[in-house]
Amino acid sequence: MTDSAPKLYCANHPDVETSLRCNNCEKPICAKCAVLTPTGYRCKECIRGQQKIFETAEWVDYPLIFASVAILAYLGSLIAFRLGFFIILLAPLAGGAIAEIARSITRHRRSKRLYLLAAAAAILGCVPLGLQFILQFSLLGLIWHLAYTILMTSTLYTRLAGIKIG
Ligand SMILES: [Zn+2]
Ligand SMILES: [Zn+2]
C-alpha cells in the first residue's frame, strides 16, 4: 500500500478524514466545518474574523447615524426645494456632504446595516416636505422633491458603502 499524501484530519473533528483546507489559514477542515466563499473554502474561525474586520460599527453608531442623517436630509430638502432644476446638480453634492458628516460622526466605523440605516434615515428625512407638497397638491414641488430624495439618498449610500476597504 503506497500512500504518498499524508492523511489530513479536520482540526475540529480529529477523527474525520478530509482533503479540504481553509484557503486562508491552511488548516484542514471537514465538509461540515468548511464554509464555501466566493474565493474558496474557509474555516468558520476565519469567516468570523473576516466579519469583524468588515463590521466595526458599535451599537451607539446606529441611533447617531439615524438621527444625524434624518435631520440633515430634512434640512437639505428645505434648501433644495427652492432651487428647482438645480436640485439635479446639488442633490448629489448634498448626499456626499451628508455621507461625510455621517462618517465622521461614527468615526469611520463600518457596517452594511449602518449604511442601510443611513439610507432609510435619508428617505425618512424627506418625508415631512413630501407630505407638505402632497397636502398642497404641488405636483411640480413633489417631482423636484422626489428627484432630491432619490439622488441624495443614492449618492449618500454609494459614498458610504462604496469606500474601498484596506
Ligand atoms: Zn481558516
Ligand atoms: Zn470538522
PDB file of C-alpha atoms and ligand atoms in Angstrom:
ATOM      1  CA  MET A   1       0.000   0.000   0.000  1.00  0.00           C
ATOM      2  CA  THR A   2       1.549   3.277  -1.123  1.00  0.00           C
ATOM      3  CA  ASP A   3       0.055   6.424   0.201  1.00  0.00           C
ATOM      4  CA  SER A   4       2.219   9.408  -0.713  1.00  0.00           C
ATOM      5  CA  ALA A   5      -0.094  12.178   0.506  1.00  0.00           C
ATOM      6  CA  PRO A   6      -0.233  12.391   4.288  1.00  0.00           C
ATOM      7  CA  LYS A   7      -3.712  11.954   5.641  1.00  0.00           C
ATOM      8  CA  LEU A   8      -5.424  15.104   6.834  1.00  0.00           C
ATOM      9  CA  TYR A   9      -7.802  15.238   9.727  1.00  0.00           C
ATOM     10  CA  CYS A  10     -10.247  18.045  10.452  1.00  0.00           C
ATOM     11  CA  ALA A  11      -8.886  20.499  13.003  1.00  0.00           C
ATOM     12  CA  ASN A  12     -12.198  20.478  14.863  1.00  0.00           C
ATOM     13  CA  HIS A  13     -13.015  16.791  14.387  1.00  0.00           C
ATOM     14  CA  PRO A  14      -9.763  14.805  14.852  1.00  0.00           C
ATOM     15  CA  ASP A  15     -11.462  11.557  13.761  1.00  0.00           C
ATOM     16  CA  VAL A  16     -12.780  12.898  10.449  1.00  0.00           C
ATOM     17  CA  GLU A  17     -10.509  12.470   7.464  1.00  0.00           C
ATOM     18  CA  THR A  18     -10.598  15.250   4.911  1.00  0.00           C
ATOM     19  CA  SER A  19      -8.911  16.656   1.836  1.00  0.00           C
ATOM     20  CA  LEU A  20     -10.132  20.214   2.321  1.00  0.00           C
ATOM     21  CA  ARG A  21      -8.052  23.024   3.690  1.00  0.00           C
ATOM     22  CA  CYS A  22      -9.060  26.536   4.669  1.00  0.00           C
ATOM     23  CA  ASN A  23      -7.702  28.757   1.914  1.00  0.00           C
ATOM     24  CA  ASN A  24      -6.853  31.443   4.412  1.00  0.00           C
ATOM     25  CA  CYS A  25      -5.142  29.724   7.355  1.00  0.00           C
ATOM     26  CA  GLU A  26      -4.389  26.361   5.635  1.00  0.00           C
ATOM     27  CA  LYS A  27      -5.989  24.453   8.461  1.00  0.00           C
ATOM     28  CA  PRO A  28      -7.504  21.093   7.403  1.00  0.00           C
ATOM     29  CA  ILE A  29     -11.287  21.180   7.706  1.00  0.00           C
ATOM     30  CA  CYS A  30     -14.001  18.646   7.042  1.00  0.00           C
ATOM     31  CA  ALA A  31     -17.039  19.287   4.842  1.00  0.00           C
ATOM     32  CA  LYS A  32     -19.099  20.147   7.928  1.00  0.00           C
ATOM     33  CA  CYS A  33     -16.629  22.792   9.077  1.00  0.00           C
ATOM     34  CA  ALA A  34     -15.936  24.301   5.661  1.00  0.00           C
ATOM     35  CA  VAL A  35     -17.803  27.372   4.516  1.00  0.00           C
ATOM     36  CA  LEU A  36     -17.867  27.993   0.772  1.00  0.00           C
ATOM     37  CA  THR A  37     -16.957  31.607  -0.021  1.00  0.00           C
ATOM     38  CA  PRO A  38     -16.517  33.266  -3.437  1.00  0.00           C
ATOM     39  CA  THR A  39     -12.765  32.636  -3.106  1.00  0.00           C
ATOM     40  CA  GLY A  40     -12.961  29.013  -1.926  1.00  0.00           C
ATOM     41  CA  TYR A  41     -13.402  27.055   1.293  1.00  0.00           C
ATOM     42  CA  ARG A  42     -12.754  28.759   4.597  1.00  0.00           C
ATOM     43  CA  CYS A  43     -12.923  27.614   8.186  1.00  0.00           C
ATOM     44  CA  LYS A  44     -15.529  29.170  10.456  1.00  0.00           C
ATOM     45  CA  GLU A  45     -12.904  30.946  12.542  1.00  0.00           C
ATOM     46  CA  CYS A  46     -11.570  32.792   9.506  1.00  0.00           C
ATOM     47  CA  ILE A  47     -15.088  33.736   8.377  1.00  0.00           C
ATOM     48  CA  ARG A  48     -15.785  35.141  11.809  1.00  0.00           C
ATOM     49  CA  GLY A  49     -12.508  37.091  11.794  1.00  0.00           C
ATOM     50  CA  GLN A  50     -13.374  38.486   8.382  1.00  0.00           C
ATOM     51  CA  GLN A  51     -16.763  39.720   9.515  1.00  0.00           C
ATOM     52  CA  LYS A  52     -15.159  41.500  12.442  1.00  0.00           C
ATOM     53  CA  ILE A  53     -12.972  43.486  10.053  1.00  0.00           C
ATOM     54  CA  PHE A  54     -15.883  44.471   7.848  1.00  0.00           C
ATOM     55  CA  GLU A  55     -18.294  45.213  10.672  1.00  0.00           C
ATOM     56  CA  THR A  56     -16.730  47.637  13.091  1.00  0.00           C
ATOM     57  CA  ALA A  57     -19.848  49.641  13.939  1.00  0.00           C
ATOM     58  CA  GLU A  58     -20.875  49.872  17.581  1.00  0.00           C
ATOM     59  CA  TRP A  59     -24.471  49.996  18.775  1.00  0.00           C
ATOM     60  CA  VAL A  60     -24.210  53.706  19.528  1.00  0.00           C
ATOM     61  CA  ASP A  61     -23.467  54.380  15.848  1.00  0.00           C
ATOM     62  CA  TYR A  62     -26.943  53.289  14.803  1.00  0.00           C
ATOM     63  CA  PRO A  63     -29.002  55.922  16.656  1.00  0.00           C
ATOM     64  CA  LEU A  64     -26.284  58.507  15.946  1.00  0.00           C
ATOM     65  CA  ILE A  65     -26.251  57.977  12.204  1.00  0.00           C
ATOM     66  CA  PHE A  66     -30.025  57.659  12.040  1.00  0.00           C
ATOM     67  CA  ALA A  67     -30.702  60.950  13.843  1.00  0.00           C
ATOM     68  CA  SER A  68     -27.984  62.956  12.117  1.00  0.00           C
ATOM     69  CA  VAL A  69     -28.777  61.745   8.593  1.00  0.00           C
ATOM     70  CA  ALA A  70     -32.543  62.241   9.046  1.00  0.00           C
ATOM     71  CA  ILE A  71     -32.052  65.805  10.322  1.00  0.00           C
ATOM     72  CA  LEU A  72     -29.517  66.714   7.617  1.00  0.00           C
ATOM     73  CA  ALA A  73     -31.651  65.200   4.864  1.00  0.00           C
ATOM     74  CA  TYR A  74     -34.625  67.212   6.144  1.00  0.00           C
ATOM     75  CA  LEU A  75     -32.644  70.475   6.313  1.00  0.00           C
ATOM     76  CA  GLY A  76     -31.256  69.721   2.857  1.00  0.00           C
ATOM     77  CA  SER A  77     -34.769  69.246   1.481  1.00  0.00           C
ATOM     78  CA  LEU A  78     -35.792  72.681   2.836  1.00  0.00           C
ATOM     79  CA  ILE A  79     -32.975  74.290   0.850  1.00  0.00           C
ATOM     80  CA  ALA A  80     -33.346  72.026  -2.172  1.00  0.00           C
ATOM     81  CA  PHE A  81     -36.992  72.758  -2.974  1.00  0.00           C
ATOM     82  CA  ARG A  82     -36.155  76.434  -3.571  1.00  0.00           C
ATOM     83  CA  LEU A  83     -33.665  75.510  -6.251  1.00  0.00           C
ATOM     84  CA  GLY A  84     -35.953  73.971  -8.858  1.00  0.00           C
ATOM     85  CA  PHE A  85     -33.967  72.479 -11.689  1.00  0.00           C
ATOM     86  CA  PHE A  86     -30.631  72.949  -9.899  1.00  0.00           C
ATOM     87  CA  ILE A  87     -31.687  70.212  -7.484  1.00  0.00           C
ATOM     88  CA  ILE A  88     -30.325  67.744 -10.034  1.00  0.00           C
ATOM     89  CA  LEU A  89     -26.857  69.231  -9.643  1.00  0.00           C
ATOM     90  CA  LEU A  90     -26.972  69.903  -5.948  1.00  0.00           C
ATOM     91  CA  ALA A  91     -28.741  66.822  -4.552  1.00  0.00           C
ATOM     92  CA  PRO A  92     -25.715  64.532  -5.179  1.00  0.00           C
ATOM     93  CA  LEU A  93     -23.490  67.131  -3.508  1.00  0.00           C
ATOM     94  CA  ALA A  94     -25.849  67.181  -0.530  1.00  0.00           C
ATOM     95  CA  GLY A  95     -25.809  63.366  -0.379  1.00  0.00           C
ATOM     96  CA  GLY A  96     -21.998  63.369  -0.467  1.00  0.00           C
ATOM     97  CA  ALA A  97     -21.773  66.026   2.227  1.00  0.00           C
ATOM     98  CA  ILE A  98     -24.248  64.205   4.490  1.00  0.00           C
ATOM     99  CA  ALA A  99     -22.279  60.965   3.962  1.00  0.00           C
ATOM    100  CA  GLU A 100     -19.032  62.687   5.011  1.00  0.00           C
ATOM    101  CA  ILE A 101     -20.663  64.149   8.125  1.00  0.00           C
ATOM    102  CA  ALA A 102     -22.216  60.765   8.991  1.00  0.00           C
ATOM    103  CA  ARG A 103     -18.844  59.035   8.573  1.00  0.00           C
ATOM    104  CA  SER A 104     -17.072  61.467  10.861  1.00  0.00           C
ATOM    105  CA  ILE A 105     -19.869  61.253  13.464  1.00  0.00           C
ATOM    106  CA  THR A 106     -19.492  57.454  13.551  1.00  0.00           C
ATOM    107  CA  ARG A 107     -15.675  57.808  13.434  1.00  0.00           C
ATOM    108  CA  HIS A 108     -15.461  55.912  10.133  1.00  0.00           C
ATOM    109  CA  ARG A 109     -16.735  52.707  11.719  1.00  0.00           C
ATOM    110  CA  ARG A 110     -18.290  50.415   9.173  1.00  0.00           C
ATOM    111  CA  SER A 111     -21.199  48.049   8.764  1.00  0.00           C
ATOM    112  CA  LYS A 112     -23.550  47.259   5.925  1.00  0.00           C
ATOM    113  CA  ARG A 113     -26.542  47.612   8.221  1.00  0.00           C
ATOM    114  CA  LEU A 114     -25.312  51.030   9.269  1.00  0.00           C
ATOM    115  CA  TYR A 115     -25.293  52.199   5.648  1.00  0.00           C
ATOM    116  CA  LEU A 116     -28.756  50.798   5.006  1.00  0.00           C
ATOM    117  CA  LEU A 117     -29.995  52.547   8.132  1.00  0.00           C
ATOM    118  CA  ALA A 118     -28.440  55.797   6.907  1.00  0.00           C
ATOM    119  CA  ALA A 119     -30.254  55.424   3.573  1.00  0.00           C
ATOM    120  CA  ALA A 120     -33.539  54.753   5.400  1.00  0.00           C
ATOM    121  CA  ALA A 121     -32.952  57.817   7.577  1.00  0.00           C
ATOM    122  CA  ALA A 122     -32.263  59.925   4.479  1.00  0.00           C
ATOM    123  CA  ILE A 123     -35.606  58.901   2.975  1.00  0.00           C
ATOM    124  CA  LEU A 124     -37.380  59.467   6.303  1.00  0.00           C
ATOM    125  CA  GLY A 125     -35.860  62.964   6.497  1.00  0.00           C
ATOM    126  CA  CYS A 126     -37.507  63.728   3.154  1.00  0.00           C
ATOM    127  CA  VAL A 127     -40.981  62.605   4.267  1.00  0.00           C
ATOM    128  CA  PRO A 128     -42.120  65.824   6.044  1.00  0.00           C
ATOM    129  CA  LEU A 129     -41.601  68.050   2.992  1.00  0.00           C
ATOM    130  CA  GLY A 130     -43.009  65.381   0.676  1.00  0.00           C
ATOM    131  CA  LEU A 131     -46.211  65.296   2.761  1.00  0.00           C
ATOM    132  CA  GLN A 132     -46.382  69.072   2.642  1.00  0.00           C
ATOM    133  CA  PHE A 133     -46.261  69.050  -1.166  1.00  0.00           C
ATOM    134  CA  ILE A 134     -48.939  66.367  -1.283  1.00  0.00           C
ATOM    135  CA  LEU A 135     -51.220  68.382   1.013  1.00  0.00           C
ATOM    136  CA  GLN A 136     -50.657  71.469  -1.146  1.00  0.00           C
ATOM    137  CA  PHE A 137     -51.304  69.468  -4.339  1.00  0.00           C
ATOM    138  CA  SER A 138     -47.993  70.795  -5.593  1.00  0.00           C
ATOM    139  CA  LEU A 139     -47.118  68.286  -8.281  1.00  0.00           C
ATOM    140  CA  LEU A 140     -44.048  70.152  -9.515  1.00  0.00           C
ATOM    141  CA  GLY A 141     -42.763  70.563  -5.965  1.00  0.00           C
ATOM    142  CA  LEU A 142     -43.291  66.873  -5.359  1.00  0.00           C
ATOM    143  CA  ILE A 143     -41.415  65.896  -8.543  1.00  0.00           C
ATOM    144  CA  TRP A 144     -38.377  68.011  -7.646  1.00  0.00           C
ATOM    145  CA  HIS A 145     -38.567  66.751  -4.107  1.00  0.00           C
ATOM    146  CA  LEU A 146     -38.577  63.141  -5.322  1.00  0.00           C
ATOM    147  CA  ALA A 147     -35.576  63.933  -7.527  1.00  0.00           C
ATOM    148  CA  TYR A 148     -33.784  65.320  -4.477  1.00  0.00           C
ATOM    149  CA  THR A 149     -34.756  62.293  -2.349  1.00  0.00           C
ATOM    150  CA  ILE A 150     -33.563  59.735  -4.902  1.00  0.00           C
ATOM    151  CA  LEU A 151     -30.340  61.493  -5.950  1.00  0.00           C
ATOM    152  CA  MET A 152     -29.355  62.475  -2.429  1.00  0.00           C
ATOM    153  CA  THR A 153     -30.101  59.035  -0.927  1.00  0.00           C
ATOM    154  CA  SER A 154     -28.345  57.060  -3.667  1.00  0.00           C
ATOM    155  CA  THR A 155     -25.250  59.286  -3.510  1.00  0.00           C
ATOM    156  CA  LEU A 156     -25.229  59.021   0.273  1.00  0.00           C
ATOM    157  CA  TYR A 157     -25.442  55.236   0.156  1.00  0.00           C
ATOM    158  CA  THR A 158     -22.779  54.695  -2.517  1.00  0.00           C
ATOM    159  CA  ARG A 159     -20.490  57.192  -0.814  1.00  0.00           C
ATOM    160  CA  LEU A 160     -20.814  55.303   2.480  1.00  0.00           C
ATOM    161  CA  ALA A 161     -20.826  51.720   1.202  1.00  0.00           C
ATOM    162  CA  GLY A 162     -18.523  52.208  -1.777  1.00  0.00           C
ATOM    163  CA  ILE A 163     -15.471  53.107   0.273  1.00  0.00           C
ATOM    164  CA  LYS A 164     -12.763  50.547  -0.513  1.00  0.00           C
ATOM    165  CA  ILE A 165     -11.574  48.560   2.453  1.00  0.00           C
ATOM    166  CA  GLY A 166      -7.928  48.016   3.122  1.00  0.00           C
TER     167      GLY A 166
HETATM  168 ZN    ZN B   1      -9.066  29.362   8.394  1.00  0.00          ZN
HETATM  169 ZN    ZN B   2     -14.812  19.290  11.085  1.00  0.00          ZN
END
